[in-house]
mmCIF file with all atom_site columns, C-alpha atoms in Angstrom:
data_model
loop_
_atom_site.group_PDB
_atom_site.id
_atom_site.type_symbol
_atom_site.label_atom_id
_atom_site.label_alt_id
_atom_site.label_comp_id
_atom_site.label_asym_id
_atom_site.label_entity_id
_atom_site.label_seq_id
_atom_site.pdbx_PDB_ins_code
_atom_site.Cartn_x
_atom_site.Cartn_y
_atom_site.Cartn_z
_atom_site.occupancy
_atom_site.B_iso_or_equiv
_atom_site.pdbx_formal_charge
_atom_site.auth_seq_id
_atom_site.auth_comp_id
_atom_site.auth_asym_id
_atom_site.auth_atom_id
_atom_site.pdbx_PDB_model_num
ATOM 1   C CA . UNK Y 1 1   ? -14.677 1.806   -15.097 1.00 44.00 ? 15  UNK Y CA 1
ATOM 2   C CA . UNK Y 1 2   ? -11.470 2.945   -16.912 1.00 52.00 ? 16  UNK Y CA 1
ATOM 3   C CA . UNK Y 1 3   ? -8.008  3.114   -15.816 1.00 65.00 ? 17  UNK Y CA 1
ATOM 4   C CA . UNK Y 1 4   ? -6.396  5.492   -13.431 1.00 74.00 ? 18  UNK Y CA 1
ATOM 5   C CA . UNK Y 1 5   ? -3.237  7.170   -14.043 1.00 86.00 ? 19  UNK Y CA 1
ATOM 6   C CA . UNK Y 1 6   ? -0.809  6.282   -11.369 1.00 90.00 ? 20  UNK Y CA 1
ATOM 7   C CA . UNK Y 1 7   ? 1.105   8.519   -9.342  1.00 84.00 ? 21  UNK Y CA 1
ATOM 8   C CA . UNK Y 1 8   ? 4.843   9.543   -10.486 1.00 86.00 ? 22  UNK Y CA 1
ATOM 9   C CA . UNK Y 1 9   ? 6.947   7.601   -8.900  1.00 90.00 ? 23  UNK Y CA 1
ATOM 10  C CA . UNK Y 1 10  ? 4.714   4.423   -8.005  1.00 91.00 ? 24  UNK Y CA 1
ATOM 11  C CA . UNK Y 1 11  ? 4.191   1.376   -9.448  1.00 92.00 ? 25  UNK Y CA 1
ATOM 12  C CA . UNK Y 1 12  ? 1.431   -0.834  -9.740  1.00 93.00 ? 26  UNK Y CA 1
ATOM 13  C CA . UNK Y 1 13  ? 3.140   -4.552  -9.043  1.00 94.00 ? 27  UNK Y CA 1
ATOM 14  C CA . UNK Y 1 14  ? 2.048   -7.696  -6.943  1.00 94.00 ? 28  UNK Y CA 1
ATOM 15  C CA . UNK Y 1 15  ? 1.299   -11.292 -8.166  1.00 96.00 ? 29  UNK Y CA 1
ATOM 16  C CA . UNK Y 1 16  ? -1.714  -10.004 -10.119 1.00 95.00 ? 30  UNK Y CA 1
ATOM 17  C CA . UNK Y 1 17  ? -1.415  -6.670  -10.831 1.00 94.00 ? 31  UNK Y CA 1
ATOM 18  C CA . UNK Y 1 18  ? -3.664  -6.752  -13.712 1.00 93.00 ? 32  UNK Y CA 1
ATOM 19  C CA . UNK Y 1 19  ? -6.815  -7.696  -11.995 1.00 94.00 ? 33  UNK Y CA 1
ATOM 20  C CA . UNK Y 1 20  ? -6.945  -4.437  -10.568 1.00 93.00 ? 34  UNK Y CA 1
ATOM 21  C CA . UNK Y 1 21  ? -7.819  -0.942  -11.367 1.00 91.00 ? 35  UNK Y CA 1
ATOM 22  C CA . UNK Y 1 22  ? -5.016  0.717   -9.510  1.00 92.00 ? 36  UNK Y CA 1
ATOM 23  C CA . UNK Y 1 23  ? -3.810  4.801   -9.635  1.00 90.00 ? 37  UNK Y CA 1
ATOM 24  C CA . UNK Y 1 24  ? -5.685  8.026   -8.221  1.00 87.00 ? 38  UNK Y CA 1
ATOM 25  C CA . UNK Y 1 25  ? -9.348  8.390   -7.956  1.00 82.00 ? 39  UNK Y CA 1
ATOM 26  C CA . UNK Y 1 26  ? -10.296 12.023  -7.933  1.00 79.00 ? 40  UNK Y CA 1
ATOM 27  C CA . UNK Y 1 27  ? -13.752 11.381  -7.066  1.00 79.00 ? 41  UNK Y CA 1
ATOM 28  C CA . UNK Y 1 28  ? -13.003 10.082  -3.503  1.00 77.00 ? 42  UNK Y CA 1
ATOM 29  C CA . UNK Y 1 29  ? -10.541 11.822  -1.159  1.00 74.00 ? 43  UNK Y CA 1
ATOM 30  C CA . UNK Y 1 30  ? -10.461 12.736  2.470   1.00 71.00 ? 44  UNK Y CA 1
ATOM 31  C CA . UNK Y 1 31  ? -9.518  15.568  4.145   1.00 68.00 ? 45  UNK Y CA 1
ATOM 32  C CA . UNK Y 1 32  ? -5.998  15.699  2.400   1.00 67.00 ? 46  UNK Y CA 1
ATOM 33  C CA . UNK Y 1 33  ? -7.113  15.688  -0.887  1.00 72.00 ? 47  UNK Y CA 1
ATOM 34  C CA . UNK Y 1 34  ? -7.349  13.648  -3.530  1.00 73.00 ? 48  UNK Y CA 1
ATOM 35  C CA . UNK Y 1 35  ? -6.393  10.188  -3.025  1.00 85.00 ? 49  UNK Y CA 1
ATOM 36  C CA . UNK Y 1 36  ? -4.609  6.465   -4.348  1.00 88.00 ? 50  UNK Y CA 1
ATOM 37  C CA . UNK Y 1 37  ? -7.426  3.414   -5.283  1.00 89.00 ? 51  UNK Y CA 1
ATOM 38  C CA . UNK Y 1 38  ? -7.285  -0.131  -5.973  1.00 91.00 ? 52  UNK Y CA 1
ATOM 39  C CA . UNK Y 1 39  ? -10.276 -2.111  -7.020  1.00 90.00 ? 53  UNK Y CA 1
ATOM 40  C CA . UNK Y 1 40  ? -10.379 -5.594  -8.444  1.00 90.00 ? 54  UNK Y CA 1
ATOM 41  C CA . UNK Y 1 41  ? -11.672 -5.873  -11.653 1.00 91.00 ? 55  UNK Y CA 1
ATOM 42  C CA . UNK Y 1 42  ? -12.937 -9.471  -11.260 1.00 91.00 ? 56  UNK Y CA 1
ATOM 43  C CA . UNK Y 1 43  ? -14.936 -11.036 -8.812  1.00 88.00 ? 57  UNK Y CA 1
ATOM 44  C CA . UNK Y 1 44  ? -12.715 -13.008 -7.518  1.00 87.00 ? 58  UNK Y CA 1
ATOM 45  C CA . UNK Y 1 45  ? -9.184  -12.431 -7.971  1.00 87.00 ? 59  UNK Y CA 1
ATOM 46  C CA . UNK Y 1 46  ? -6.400  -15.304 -7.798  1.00 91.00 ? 60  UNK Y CA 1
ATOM 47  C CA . UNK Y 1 47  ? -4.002  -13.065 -6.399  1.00 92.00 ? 61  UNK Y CA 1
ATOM 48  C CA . UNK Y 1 48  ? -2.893  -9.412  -4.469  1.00 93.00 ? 62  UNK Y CA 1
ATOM 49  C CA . UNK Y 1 49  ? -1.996  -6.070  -6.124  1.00 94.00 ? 63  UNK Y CA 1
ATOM 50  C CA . UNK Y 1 50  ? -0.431  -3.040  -4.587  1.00 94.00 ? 64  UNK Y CA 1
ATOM 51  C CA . UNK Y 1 51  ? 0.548   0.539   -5.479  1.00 93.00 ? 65  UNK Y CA 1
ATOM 52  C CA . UNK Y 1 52  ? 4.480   0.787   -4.623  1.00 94.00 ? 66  UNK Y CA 1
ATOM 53  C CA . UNK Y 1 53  ? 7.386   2.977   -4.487  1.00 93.00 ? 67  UNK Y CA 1
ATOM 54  C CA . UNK Y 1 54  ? 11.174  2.310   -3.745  1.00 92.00 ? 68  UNK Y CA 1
ATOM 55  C CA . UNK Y 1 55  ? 13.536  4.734   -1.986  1.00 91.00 ? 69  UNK Y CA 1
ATOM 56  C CA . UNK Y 1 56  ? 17.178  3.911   -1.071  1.00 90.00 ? 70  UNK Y CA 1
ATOM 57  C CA . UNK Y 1 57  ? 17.771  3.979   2.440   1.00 85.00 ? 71  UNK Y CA 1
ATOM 58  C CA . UNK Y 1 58  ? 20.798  5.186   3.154   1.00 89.00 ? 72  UNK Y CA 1
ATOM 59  C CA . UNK Y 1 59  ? 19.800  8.468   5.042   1.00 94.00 ? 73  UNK Y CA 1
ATOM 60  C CA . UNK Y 1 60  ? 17.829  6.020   7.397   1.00 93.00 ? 74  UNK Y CA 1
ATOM 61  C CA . UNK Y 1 61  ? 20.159  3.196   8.587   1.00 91.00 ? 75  UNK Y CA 1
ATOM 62  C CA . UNK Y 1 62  ? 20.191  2.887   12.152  1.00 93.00 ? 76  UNK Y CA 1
ATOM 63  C CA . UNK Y 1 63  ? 16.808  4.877   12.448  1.00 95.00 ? 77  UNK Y CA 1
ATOM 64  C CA . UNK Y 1 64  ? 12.892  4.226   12.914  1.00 96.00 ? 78  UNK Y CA 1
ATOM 65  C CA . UNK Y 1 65  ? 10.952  5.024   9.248   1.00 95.00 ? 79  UNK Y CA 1
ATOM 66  C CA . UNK Y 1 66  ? 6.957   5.111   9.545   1.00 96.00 ? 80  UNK Y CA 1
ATOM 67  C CA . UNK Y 1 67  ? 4.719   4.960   6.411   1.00 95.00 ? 81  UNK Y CA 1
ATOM 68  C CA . UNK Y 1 68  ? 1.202   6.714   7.560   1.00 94.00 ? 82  UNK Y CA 1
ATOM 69  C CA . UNK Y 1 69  ? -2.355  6.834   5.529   1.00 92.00 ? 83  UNK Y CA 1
ATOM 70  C CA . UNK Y 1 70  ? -5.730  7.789   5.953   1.00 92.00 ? 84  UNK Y CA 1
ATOM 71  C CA . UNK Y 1 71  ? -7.652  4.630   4.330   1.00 93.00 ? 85  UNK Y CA 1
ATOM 72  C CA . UNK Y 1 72  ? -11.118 3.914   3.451   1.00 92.00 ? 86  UNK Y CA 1
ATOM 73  C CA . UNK Y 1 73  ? -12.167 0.496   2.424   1.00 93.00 ? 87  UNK Y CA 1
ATOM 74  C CA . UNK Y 1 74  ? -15.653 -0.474  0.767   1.00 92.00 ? 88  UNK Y CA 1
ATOM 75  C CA . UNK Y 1 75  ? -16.788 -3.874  0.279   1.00 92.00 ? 89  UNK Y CA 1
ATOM 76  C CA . UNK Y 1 76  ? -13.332 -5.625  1.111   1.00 92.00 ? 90  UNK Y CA 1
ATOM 77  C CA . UNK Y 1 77  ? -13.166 -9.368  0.271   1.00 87.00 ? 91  UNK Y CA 1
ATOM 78  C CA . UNK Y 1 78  ? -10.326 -10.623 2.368   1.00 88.00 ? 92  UNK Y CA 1
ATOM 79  C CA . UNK Y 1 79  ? -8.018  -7.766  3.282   1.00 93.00 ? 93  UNK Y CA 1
ATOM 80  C CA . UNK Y 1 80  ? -5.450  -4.988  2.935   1.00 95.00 ? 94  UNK Y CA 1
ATOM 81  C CA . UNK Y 1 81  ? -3.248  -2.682  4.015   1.00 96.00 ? 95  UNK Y CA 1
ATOM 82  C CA . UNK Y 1 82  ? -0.687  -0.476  3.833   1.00 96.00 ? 96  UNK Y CA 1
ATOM 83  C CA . UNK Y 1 83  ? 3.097   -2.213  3.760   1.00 95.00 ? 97  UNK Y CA 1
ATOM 84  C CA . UNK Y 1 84  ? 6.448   -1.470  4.087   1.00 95.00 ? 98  UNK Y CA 1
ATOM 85  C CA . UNK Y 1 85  ? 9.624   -3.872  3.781   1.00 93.00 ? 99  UNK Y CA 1
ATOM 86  C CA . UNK Y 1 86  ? 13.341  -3.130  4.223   1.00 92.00 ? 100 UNK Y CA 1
ATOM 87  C CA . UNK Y 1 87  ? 15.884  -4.700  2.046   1.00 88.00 ? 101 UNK Y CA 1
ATOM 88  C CA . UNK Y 1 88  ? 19.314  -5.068  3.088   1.00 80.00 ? 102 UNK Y CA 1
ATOM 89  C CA . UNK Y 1 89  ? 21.915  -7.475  1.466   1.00 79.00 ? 103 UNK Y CA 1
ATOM 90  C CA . UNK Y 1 90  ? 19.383  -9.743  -0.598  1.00 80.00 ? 104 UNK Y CA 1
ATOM 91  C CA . UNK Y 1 91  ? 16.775  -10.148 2.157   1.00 81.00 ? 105 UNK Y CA 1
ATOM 92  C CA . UNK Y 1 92  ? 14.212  -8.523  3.910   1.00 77.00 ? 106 UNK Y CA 1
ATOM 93  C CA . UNK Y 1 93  ? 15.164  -8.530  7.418   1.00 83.00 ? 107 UNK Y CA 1
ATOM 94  C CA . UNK Y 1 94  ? 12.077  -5.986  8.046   1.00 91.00 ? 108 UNK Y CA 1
ATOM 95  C CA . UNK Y 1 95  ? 8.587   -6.187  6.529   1.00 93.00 ? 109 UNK Y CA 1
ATOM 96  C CA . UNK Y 1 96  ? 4.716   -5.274  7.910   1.00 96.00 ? 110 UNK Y CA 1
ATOM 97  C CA . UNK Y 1 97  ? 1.759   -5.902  5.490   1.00 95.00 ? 111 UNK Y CA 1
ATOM 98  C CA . UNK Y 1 98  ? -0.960  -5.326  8.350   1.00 97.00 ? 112 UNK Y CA 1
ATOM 99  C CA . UNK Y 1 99  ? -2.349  -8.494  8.128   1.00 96.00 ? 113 UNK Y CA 1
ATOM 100 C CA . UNK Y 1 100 ? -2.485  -9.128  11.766  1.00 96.00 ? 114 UNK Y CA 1
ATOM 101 C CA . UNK Y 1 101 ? -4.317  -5.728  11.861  1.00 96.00 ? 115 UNK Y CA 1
ATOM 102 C CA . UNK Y 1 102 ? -6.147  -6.122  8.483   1.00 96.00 ? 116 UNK Y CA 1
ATOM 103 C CA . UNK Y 1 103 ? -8.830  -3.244  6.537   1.00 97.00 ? 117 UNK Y CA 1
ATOM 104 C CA . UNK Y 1 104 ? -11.799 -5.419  5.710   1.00 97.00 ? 118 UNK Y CA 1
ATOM 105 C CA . UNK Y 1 105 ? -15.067 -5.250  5.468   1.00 96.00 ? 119 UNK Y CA 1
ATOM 106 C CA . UNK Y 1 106 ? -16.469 -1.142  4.326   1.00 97.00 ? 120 UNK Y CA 1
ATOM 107 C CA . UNK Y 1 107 ? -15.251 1.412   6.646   1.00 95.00 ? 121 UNK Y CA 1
ATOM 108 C CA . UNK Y 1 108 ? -14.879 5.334   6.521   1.00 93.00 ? 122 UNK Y CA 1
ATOM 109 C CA . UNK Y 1 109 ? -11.486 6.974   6.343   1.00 92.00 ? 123 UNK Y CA 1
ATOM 110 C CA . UNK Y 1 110 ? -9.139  6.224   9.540   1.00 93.00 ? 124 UNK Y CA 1
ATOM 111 C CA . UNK Y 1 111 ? -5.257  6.469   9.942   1.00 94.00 ? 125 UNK Y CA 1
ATOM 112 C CA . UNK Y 1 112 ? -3.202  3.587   9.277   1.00 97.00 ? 126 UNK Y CA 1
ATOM 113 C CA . UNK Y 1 113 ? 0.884   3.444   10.209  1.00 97.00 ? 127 UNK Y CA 1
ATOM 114 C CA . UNK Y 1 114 ? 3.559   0.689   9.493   1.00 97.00 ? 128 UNK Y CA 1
ATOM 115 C CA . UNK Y 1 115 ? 6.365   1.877   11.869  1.00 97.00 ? 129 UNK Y CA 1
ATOM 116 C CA . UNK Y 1 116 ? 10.195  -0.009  10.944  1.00 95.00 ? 130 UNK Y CA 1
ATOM 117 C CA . UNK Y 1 117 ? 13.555  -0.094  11.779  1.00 93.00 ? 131 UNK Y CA 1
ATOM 118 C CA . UNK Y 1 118 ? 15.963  0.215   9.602   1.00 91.00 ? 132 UNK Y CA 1
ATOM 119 C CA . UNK Y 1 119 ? 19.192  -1.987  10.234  1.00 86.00 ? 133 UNK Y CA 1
#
């Protein structure tokens, strides 16, 4: 498998970013079209990676963002999901990975949110 070519305006980042194939797939999409992958490219990998994209806030302080996705997993080794954090003045006084409500396992595409509020 080769490398994708990821999205303008994303990132591939997290504490092992290189043990995955990360970017857009265009042989699997949904409804929407085509759509963002990540794979690990070892069997086991030692750490997380994530497709990501910053915004400034300002337009949102004092209001309710959500970050929505239709999400298909196959063969999932642990978990994932889609997050979100809010930084304001150094910390991160909002953040939602989904863990509690995790995408494991194989399943067929269903809609995932990450609803925050923005101080």
């Amino acid at each position: 498998m080769s490398e994708y070519a990821i999205p303008k305006g994303w990132y591939a980042r997290g504490s092992h970013p290189g043990e995955y194939w990360m970017g857009v797939d265009p042989s699997v999409s949904d409804a929407a079209g085509s759509s963002a992958t990540l794979k690990a490219k070892v069997s086991e990998a030692s750490g997380f990676g994530t497709l990501m994209q910053t915004i400034q806030a300002d337009e949102y302080w004092g209001k309710r963002i959500r970050l929505s996705a239709n999400v298909k997993g196959s063969d999932i080794e642990g978990w994932a999901g889609l997050w979100m954090r809010v930084d304001a003045g150094g910390r991160s006084p909002q953040f939602d990975n989904m863990e509690d409500r995790a995408v494991k396992g194989t399943t067929e595409w269903s809609r995932h949110e990450v609803v925050l509020d923005v101080p």
